XYZ file of C-alpha atoms in Angstrom:
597
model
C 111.991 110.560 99.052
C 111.459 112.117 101.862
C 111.019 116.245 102.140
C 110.210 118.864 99.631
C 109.870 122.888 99.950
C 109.007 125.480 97.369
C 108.043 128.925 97.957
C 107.368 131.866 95.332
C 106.884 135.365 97.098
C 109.893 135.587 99.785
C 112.204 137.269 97.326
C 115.589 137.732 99.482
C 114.662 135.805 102.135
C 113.901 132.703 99.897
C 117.047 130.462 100.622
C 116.676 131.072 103.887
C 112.835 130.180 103.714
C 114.059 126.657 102.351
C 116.585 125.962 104.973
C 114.095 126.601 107.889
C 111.204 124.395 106.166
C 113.701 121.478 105.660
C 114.984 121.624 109.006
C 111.410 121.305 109.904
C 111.124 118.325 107.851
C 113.814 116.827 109.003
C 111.496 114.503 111.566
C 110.849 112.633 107.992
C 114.118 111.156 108.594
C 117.128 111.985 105.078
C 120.797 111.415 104.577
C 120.901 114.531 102.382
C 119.530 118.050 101.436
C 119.909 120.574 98.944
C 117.938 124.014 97.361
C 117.970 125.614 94.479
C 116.707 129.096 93.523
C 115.241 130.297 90.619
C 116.285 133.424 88.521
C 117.463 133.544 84.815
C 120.354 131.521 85.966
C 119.498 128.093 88.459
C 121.725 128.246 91.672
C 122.046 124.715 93.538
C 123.976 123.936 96.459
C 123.191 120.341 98.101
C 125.253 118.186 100.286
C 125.105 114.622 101.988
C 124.813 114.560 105.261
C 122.247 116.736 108.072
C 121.210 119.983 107.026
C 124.373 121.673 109.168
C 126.385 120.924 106.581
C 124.164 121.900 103.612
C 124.042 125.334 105.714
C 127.673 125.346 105.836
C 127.893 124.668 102.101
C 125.859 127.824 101.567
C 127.710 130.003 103.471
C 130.831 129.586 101.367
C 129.267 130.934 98.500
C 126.884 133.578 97.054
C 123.450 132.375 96.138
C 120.591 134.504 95.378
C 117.310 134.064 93.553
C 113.285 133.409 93.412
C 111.441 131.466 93.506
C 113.139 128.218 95.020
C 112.710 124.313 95.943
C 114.428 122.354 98.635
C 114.602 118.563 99.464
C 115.776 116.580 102.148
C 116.602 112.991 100.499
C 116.004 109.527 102.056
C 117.893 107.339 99.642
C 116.237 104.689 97.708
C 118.775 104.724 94.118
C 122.133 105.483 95.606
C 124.082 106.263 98.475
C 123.658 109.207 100.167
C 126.401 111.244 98.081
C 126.706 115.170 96.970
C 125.943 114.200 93.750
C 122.769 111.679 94.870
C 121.827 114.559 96.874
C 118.524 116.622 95.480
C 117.758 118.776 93.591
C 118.664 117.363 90.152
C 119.493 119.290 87.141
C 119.570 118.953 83.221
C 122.539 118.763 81.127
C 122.644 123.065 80.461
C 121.610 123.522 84.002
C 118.287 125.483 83.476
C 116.113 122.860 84.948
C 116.023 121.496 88.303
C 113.717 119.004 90.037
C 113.478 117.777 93.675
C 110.982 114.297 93.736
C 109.680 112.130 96.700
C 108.631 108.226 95.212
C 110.293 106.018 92.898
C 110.140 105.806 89.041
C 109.674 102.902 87.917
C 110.866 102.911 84.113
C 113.814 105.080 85.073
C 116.420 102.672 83.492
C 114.610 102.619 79.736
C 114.444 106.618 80.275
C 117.775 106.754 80.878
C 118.792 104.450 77.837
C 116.674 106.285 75.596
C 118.199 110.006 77.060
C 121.537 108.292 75.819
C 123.447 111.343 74.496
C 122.673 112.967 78.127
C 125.006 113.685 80.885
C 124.220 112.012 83.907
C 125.967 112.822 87.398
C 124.124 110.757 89.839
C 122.872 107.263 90.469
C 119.333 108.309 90.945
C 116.037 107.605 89.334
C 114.954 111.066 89.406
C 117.669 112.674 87.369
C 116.124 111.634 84.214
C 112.962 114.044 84.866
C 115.027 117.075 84.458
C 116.287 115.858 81.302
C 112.898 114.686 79.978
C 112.069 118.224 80.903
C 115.633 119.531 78.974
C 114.541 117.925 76.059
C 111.360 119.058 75.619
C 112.085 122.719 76.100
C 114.795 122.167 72.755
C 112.024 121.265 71.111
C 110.097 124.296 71.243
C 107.642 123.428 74.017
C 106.439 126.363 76.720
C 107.621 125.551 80.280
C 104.185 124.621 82.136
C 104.025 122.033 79.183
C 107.219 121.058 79.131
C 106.865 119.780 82.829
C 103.219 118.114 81.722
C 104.957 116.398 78.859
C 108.210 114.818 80.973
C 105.594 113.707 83.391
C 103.318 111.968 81.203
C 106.774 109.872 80.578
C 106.695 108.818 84.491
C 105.757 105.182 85.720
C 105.501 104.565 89.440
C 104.855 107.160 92.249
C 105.940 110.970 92.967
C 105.761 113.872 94.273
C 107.763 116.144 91.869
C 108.753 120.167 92.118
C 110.414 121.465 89.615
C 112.331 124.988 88.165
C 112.996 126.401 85.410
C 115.424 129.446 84.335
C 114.368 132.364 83.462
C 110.717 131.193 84.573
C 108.960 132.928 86.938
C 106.944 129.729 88.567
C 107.200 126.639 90.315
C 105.296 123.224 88.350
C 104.157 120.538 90.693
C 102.139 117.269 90.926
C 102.007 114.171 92.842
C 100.920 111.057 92.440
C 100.816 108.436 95.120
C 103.324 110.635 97.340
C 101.894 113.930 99.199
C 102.284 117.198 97.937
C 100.123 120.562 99.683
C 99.896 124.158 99.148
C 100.196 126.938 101.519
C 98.367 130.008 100.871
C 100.525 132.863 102.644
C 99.697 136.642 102.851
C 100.457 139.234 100.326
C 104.162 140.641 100.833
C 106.458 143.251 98.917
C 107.101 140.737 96.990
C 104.063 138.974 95.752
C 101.840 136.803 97.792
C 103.580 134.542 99.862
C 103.144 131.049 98.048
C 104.558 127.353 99.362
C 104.253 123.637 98.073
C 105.125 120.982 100.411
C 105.263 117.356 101.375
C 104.065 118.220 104.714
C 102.481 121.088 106.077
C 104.748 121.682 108.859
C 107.366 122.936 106.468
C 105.392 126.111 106.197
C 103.000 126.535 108.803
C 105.245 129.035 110.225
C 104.039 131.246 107.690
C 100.672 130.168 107.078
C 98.036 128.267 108.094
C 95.901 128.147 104.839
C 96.611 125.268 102.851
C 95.058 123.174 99.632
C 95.633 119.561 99.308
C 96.550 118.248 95.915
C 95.146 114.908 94.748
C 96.555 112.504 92.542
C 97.096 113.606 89.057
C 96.855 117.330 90.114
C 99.611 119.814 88.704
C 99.853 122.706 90.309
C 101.950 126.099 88.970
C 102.554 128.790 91.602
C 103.874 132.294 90.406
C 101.698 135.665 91.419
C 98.891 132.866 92.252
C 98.061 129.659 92.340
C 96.737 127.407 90.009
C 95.397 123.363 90.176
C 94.989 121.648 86.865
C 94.325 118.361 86.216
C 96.120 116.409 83.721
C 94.672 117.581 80.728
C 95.342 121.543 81.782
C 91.383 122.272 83.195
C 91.628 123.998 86.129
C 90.304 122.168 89.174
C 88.073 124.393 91.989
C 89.837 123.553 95.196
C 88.838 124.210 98.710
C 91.541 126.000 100.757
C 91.425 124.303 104.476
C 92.903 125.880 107.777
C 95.169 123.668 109.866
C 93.964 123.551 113.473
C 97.321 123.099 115.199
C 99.964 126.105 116.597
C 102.930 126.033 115.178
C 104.907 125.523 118.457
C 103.074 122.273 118.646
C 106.451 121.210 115.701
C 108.925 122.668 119.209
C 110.577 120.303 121.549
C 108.862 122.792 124.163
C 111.860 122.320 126.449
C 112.533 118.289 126.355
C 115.745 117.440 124.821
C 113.672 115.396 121.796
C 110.957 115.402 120.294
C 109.928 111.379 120.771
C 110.362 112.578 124.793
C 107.803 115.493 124.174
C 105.464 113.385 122.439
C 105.380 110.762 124.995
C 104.598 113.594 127.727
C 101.536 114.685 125.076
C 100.145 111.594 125.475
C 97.672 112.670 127.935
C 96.257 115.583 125.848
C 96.706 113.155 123.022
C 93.958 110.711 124.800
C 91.942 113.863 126.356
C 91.380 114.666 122.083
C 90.573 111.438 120.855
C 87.835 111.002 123.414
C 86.297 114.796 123.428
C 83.044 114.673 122.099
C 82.329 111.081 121.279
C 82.084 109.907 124.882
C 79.079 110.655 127.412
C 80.650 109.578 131.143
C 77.214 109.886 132.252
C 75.623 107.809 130.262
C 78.250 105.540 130.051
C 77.687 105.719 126.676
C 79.694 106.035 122.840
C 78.808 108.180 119.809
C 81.032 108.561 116.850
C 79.297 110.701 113.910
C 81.698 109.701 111.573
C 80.419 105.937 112.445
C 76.728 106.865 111.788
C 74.768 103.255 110.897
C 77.888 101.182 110.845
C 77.183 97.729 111.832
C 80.250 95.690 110.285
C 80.103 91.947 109.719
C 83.630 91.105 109.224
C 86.455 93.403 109.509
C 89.875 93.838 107.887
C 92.579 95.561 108.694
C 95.524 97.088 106.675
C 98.632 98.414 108.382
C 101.988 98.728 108.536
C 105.236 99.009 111.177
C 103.369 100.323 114.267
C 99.567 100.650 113.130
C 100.146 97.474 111.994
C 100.582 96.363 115.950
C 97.303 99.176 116.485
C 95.287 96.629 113.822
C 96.043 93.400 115.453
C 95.081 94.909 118.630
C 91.634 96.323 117.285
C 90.955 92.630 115.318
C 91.560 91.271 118.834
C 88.531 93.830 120.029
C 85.909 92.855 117.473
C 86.328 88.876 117.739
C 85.114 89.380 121.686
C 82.134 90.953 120.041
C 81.575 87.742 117.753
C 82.863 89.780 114.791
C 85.519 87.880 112.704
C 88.150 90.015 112.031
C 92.014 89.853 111.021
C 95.000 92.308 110.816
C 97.129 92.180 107.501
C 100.328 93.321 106.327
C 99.498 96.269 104.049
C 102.408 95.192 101.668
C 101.313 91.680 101.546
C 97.843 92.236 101.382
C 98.294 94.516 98.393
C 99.449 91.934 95.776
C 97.754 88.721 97.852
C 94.064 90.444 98.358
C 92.384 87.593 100.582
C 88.690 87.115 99.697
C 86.270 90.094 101.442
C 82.536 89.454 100.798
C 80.651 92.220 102.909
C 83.978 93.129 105.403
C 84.656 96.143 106.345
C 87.918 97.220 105.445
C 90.083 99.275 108.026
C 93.263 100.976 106.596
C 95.637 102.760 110.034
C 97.919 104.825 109.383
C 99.503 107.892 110.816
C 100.207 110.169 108.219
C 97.570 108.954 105.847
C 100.323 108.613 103.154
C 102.212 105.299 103.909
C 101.862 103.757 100.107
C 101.404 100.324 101.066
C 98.354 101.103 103.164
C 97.312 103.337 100.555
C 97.543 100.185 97.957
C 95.706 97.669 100.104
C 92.882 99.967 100.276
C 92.497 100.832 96.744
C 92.400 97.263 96.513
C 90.340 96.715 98.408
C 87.642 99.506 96.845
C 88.559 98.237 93.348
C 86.622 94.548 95.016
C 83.826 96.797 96.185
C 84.297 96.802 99.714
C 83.300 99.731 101.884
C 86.545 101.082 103.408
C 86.944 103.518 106.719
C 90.272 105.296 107.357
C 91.935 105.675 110.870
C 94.596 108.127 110.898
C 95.988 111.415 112.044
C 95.698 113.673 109.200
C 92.948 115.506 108.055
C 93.353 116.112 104.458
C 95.599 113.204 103.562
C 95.201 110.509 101.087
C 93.652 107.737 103.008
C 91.144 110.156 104.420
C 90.433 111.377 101.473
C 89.903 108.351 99.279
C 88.315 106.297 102.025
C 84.407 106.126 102.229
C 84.736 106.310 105.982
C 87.289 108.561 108.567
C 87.667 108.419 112.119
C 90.828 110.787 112.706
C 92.503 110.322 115.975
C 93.242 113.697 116.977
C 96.967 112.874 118.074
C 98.207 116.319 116.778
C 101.454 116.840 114.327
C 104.013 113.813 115.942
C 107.511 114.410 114.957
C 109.640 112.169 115.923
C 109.846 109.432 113.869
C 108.874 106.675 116.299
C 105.261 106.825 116.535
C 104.180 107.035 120.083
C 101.148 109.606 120.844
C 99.989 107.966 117.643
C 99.940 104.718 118.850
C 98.204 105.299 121.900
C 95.589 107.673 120.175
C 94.990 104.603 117.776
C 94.141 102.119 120.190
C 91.762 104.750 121.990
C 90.115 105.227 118.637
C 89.343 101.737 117.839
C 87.987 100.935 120.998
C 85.721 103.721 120.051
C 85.420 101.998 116.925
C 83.927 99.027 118.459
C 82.056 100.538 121.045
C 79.835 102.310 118.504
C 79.725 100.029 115.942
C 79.145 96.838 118.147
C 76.651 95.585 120.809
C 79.924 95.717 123.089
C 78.519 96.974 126.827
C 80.297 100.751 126.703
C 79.589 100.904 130.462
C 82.466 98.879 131.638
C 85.084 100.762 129.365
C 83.785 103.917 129.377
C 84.820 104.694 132.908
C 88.039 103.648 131.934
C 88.346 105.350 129.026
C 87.622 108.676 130.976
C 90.308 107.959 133.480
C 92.620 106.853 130.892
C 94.395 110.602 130.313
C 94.661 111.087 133.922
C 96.383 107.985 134.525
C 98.891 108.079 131.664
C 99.746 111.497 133.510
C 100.529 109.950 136.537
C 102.596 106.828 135.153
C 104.638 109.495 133.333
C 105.089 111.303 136.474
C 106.354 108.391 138.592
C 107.983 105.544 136.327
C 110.907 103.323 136.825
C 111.824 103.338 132.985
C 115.001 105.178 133.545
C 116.143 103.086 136.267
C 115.089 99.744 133.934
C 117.061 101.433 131.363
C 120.281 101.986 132.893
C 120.388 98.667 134.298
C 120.234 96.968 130.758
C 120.800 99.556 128.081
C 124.250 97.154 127.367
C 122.387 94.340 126.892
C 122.955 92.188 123.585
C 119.377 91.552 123.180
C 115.811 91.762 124.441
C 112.551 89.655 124.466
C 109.097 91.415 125.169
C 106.219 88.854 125.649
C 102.569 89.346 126.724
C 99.130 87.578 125.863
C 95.966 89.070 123.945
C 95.607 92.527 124.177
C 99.167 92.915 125.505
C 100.488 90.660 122.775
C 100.819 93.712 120.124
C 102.202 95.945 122.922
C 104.644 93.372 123.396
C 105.369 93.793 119.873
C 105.351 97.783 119.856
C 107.578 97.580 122.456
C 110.251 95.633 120.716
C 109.927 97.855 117.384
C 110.614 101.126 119.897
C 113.697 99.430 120.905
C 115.014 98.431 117.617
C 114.363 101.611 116.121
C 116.019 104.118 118.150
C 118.544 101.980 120.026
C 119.365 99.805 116.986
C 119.758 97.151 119.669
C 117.793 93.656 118.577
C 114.514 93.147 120.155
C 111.956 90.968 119.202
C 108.453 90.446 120.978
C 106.147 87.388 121.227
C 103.123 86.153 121.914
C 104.279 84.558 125.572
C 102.874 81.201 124.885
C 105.599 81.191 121.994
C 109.064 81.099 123.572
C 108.846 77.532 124.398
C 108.256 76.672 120.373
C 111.797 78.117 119.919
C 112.970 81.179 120.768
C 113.451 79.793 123.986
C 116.654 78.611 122.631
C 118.024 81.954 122.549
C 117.328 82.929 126.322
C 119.957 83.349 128.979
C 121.505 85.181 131.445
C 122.183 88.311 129.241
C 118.237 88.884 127.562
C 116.413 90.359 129.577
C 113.033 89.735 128.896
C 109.772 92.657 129.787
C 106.849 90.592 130.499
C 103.441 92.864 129.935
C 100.843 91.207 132.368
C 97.236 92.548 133.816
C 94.904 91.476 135.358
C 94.426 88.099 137.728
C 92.457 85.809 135.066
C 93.560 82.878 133.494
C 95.565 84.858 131.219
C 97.921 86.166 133.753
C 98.117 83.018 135.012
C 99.445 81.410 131.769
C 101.413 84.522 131.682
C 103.260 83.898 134.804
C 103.942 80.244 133.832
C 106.247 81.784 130.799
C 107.771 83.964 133.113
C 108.927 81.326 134.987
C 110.380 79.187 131.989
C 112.931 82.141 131.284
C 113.611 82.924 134.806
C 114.650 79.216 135.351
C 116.933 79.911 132.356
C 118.553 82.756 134.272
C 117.125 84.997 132.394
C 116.462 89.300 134.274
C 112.961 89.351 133.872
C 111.154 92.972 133.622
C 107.200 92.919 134.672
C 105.217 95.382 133.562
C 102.435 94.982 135.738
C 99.135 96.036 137.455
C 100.118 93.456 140.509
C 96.981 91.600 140.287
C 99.255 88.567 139.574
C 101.808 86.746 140.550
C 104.102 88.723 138.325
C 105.810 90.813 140.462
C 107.376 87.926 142.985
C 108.885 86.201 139.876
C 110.478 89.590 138.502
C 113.682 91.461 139.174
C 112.300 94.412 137.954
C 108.638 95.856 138.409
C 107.082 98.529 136.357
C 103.517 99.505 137.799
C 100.745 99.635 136.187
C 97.188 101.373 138.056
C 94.729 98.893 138.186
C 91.767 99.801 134.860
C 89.981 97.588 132.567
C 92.283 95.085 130.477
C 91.494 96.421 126.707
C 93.250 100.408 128.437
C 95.849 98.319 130.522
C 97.520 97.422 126.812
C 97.720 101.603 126.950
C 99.462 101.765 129.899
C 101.484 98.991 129.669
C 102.901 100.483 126.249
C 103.666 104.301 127.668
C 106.134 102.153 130.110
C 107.976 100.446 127.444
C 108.445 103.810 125.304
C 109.801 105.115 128.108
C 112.514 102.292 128.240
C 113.596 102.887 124.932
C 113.859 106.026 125.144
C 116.020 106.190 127.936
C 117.789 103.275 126.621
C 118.885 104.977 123.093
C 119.482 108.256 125.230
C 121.825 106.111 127.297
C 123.741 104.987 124.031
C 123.873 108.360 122.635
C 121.509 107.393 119.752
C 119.578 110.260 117.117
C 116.155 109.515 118.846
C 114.290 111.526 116.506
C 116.078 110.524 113.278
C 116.900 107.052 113.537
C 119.504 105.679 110.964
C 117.467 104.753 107.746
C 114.389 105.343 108.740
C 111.428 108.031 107.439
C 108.363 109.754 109.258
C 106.146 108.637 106.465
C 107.012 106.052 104.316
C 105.782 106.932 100.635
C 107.229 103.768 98.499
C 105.981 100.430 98.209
């Protein structure tokens, strides 16, 4: 994995097509990238490394040719090598593939393509010769690509040329894959295939989602088949975001942009579903549901979103849980009549996706929350509530985050007997005062203080215990510093032990109830262990004259404080990692979307 490109229609402006959709993609997160053009000879030029170095590859030798593919490779089989890099070629170097998943049987493939030449360490080099060998035996190119396919176990999104061929062959299956539709040109009409429609909305704003089991060929048109050849009717959609919403706009990353979009972000999610006036919550999407039970399926960050929306329902009597999407895949707990809830950003994350096919295989009625209009989970769910985040690129999730704990308080506002006219006041002020926290926090001047620390403890209690969580996962992934975050009541059953004059620890603490209360207590047990304690705080507590450090918070109901309190702690890792000279928005082995299980 992690980002594919293929375009038909640019003719000499097609490498240079490729280069500028993978750099687009490069918010996915890769160790390597590499093209290839068509023509009746293949040209490929790929390198390890960022794309500045693929670029520099190029420009040491001549390369020509249409159509063409690109890929920017997260490794999965391999290091990230030259040779590992995509795409892959056959033995006579007249077929090349780029793929996103992981094939499963690649091993018995590879044994039975025995009198092949293989170069790389990869999975996906055998689909090229698969490919190879059924062209020697006679079979057309469209079919050639069917047949090697039909040889595939596990999950893909595969592009693939051929020499002398006039076309790019694609299909997915459990790993994105969309069309653009471009305009007519001197040379053809402008035709793309993508993991992600950022790589060409720059040309277009047209696109057609491919489903599962979908091959798609793209020459002077484009054509969907399913597996057995019929042509499949598609609709062709139009993406509703600019394409300078994919610009830093000014800020020196993208995660920093994002984090300033958060108030537009909110202003989104709400528009149209909430009546200030009548203090009152309407979702059409959530027409005449009245859930039971609830379960949720996440992972990494909307994993922390699904624990905090579980929390939401049990105050309204409704029993609900938050699972690990990988564990609840091959460990289904029992369901009855629950509603199952799959979050996830991109709508593509293939754990998620597993859990909830599960989870409709049992019968269960499932609703997606995500970002994407158009992807997987929205498409295969029976339900959608789509947070309206807009395209995030950076790849730690931070508008998204926020958006998704907006959204399922929606969620159980209008599917609940939960009193909307105590939230919904806060809910309105909500974008307003993320604006103004952004405008006047102390993050930097937390950061600089303890960006050398060796470690860092993030604590809070019910709907601040997944922040607390979020906020450690920010930390770790862009600072690569270790930070772990607990439910406060927790550091004395251990991790106490590991508390001392170097950790500082962020406590996350609203509110004056008993809560805070038992909140403050655990500040005090690490404070009396010397520990630099950070509160993140509305100062309704006692917080503040136990902390060395105060982050305000404006006053607002507790379920949008957990908001709040979270835009503070992105903010300190952000400045922490920018104080360490860290890759913000491509973190070290990390992807935008993961597609493997």
């Amino acid at each position: 994995m992690c980002g594919i490109i293929g375009c038909v229609g640019r003719g000499e402006r097609t490498a240079d097509t490729l280069v500028s959709g993978l750099e687009t993609l490069e918010y996915r997160g890769y160790d390597s990238a590499g093209i290839a053009l068509g023509g009746s000879k293949l040209s490929v030029c790929k390198a390890a490394g960022e794309i500045a170095k693929l670029k520099t590859a190029l420009g040491s030798r001549s390369m020509s040719g249409e159509p063409g593919i690109g890929h920017t490779r997260w490794s999965t089989h391999g290091p990230p090598t030259d040779e590992n890099a995509h795409p892959h070629a056959d033995c006579t170097g007249d077929v090349a593939v780029v793929h996103n998943g992981i094939i499963e049987n690649y091993q018995e493939l590879r044994a039975e393509l025995d009198e092949h030449t293989f170069t790389s360490e990869t999975d996906t080099e055998v689909i090229p010769h698969l490919i190879e060998a059924e062209l020697a035996a006679g079979t057309d190119p469209e079919d050639a690509f069917r047949a090697a396919i039909a040889r595939l176990e596990g999950s893909y999104a595969v592009v693939c040329l051929i020499a002398g061929c006039d076309a790019i062959f694609g299909t997915r299956k459990d790993s994105p894959l969309v069309l653009g539709i471009g305009d007519d040109t001197p040379d053809g009409q402008a035709l793309f295939v993508a993991s992600d429609v950022p790589a060409f909305r720059e040309y277009t704003d047209r696109v057609v989602y491919l489903d599962d089991g979908e091959f798609v060929r793209l020459d002077d048109e484009w054509v969907v088949t399913d597996s057995d050849g019929v042509v499949r009717e598609k609709s062709v959609e139009t993406v509703d975001w600019d394409p300078e919403e994919t610009g830093k706009s000014g800020y020196e990353h993208f995660m920093l942009k994002e984090i300033h979009e958060q108030p537009r972000a909110l202003r989104q999610c709400l528009q149209g579903r909430v009546d200030e006036l009548g203090g009152s919550v309407t979702v059409d999407e959530l027409d005449n549901l009245a859930p039971t039970g609830v379960q949720f399926v996440a992972c990494g960050t909307s994993y922390h979103a699904a624990l905090y929306g579980a929390q939401l329902f049990r105050e309204q009597g409704i029993p609900a849980q938050a699972f690990l999407a990988s564990e609840y895949a091959t460990a289904v707990p029992p369901i009855g009549n629950d509603l199952v809830v799959a979050i996830t950003q991109s709508g593509e994350t293939a754990d998620t996706l597993s859990a909830l096919r599960e989870a409709s295989r049992r019968g269960a009625e499932t609703l997606a929350v995500t970002n994407t209009v158009g992807s997987t989970v929205a498409r295969e769910s029976d339900r959608k509530l789509f947070i309206r985040a807009g395209p995030e690129i950076g790849v730690a999730a931070t508008k998204t985050f926020a958006s998704q704990l907006l959204a399922l308080n929606l969620l159980v506002l209008a599917t609940t007997d939960a009193s909307a006219g105590e939230v919904v006041p806060a809910l309105r002020d909500l974008p307003g005062q993320t604006q103004a926290l952004l405008d006047d926090s102390g993050a930097e001047a937390v950061a600089e203080q303890f960006y050398d620390a060796p470690a860092y403890f993030f604590i809070g209690r019910r709907y601040q215990f997944p922040v607390a969580l979020e906020g450690a996962l920010k930390l770790k992934e862009i600072s690569y510093k270790h930070a772990e975050g607990f439910a406060a009541g927790e550091l004395k059953h251990g991790p106490l032990a590991l508390v001392d004059d170097r950790t500082p620890v962020f406590a996350v603490v609203t509110g004056d109830d008993e809560i805070a209360t038992k909140t403050v207590g655990n500040i005090k047990e690490v404070e009396a262990r010397d520990a630099p304690v950070v509160a993140v705080t509305d100062r309704q507590n006692d917080a503040a004259a136990y902390a060395d450090h105060v982050l305000e918070l404006p006053e607002t109901h507790p379920h949008v404080g957990a908001v709040l309190a979270n835009v503070q702690l992105q903010l300190v890792a952000y400045h922490i990692a920018n104080r360490l000279g860290r890759p913000i928005d491509k973190p070290r082995n990390l992807a935008k979307s993961v597609t493997v299980e």
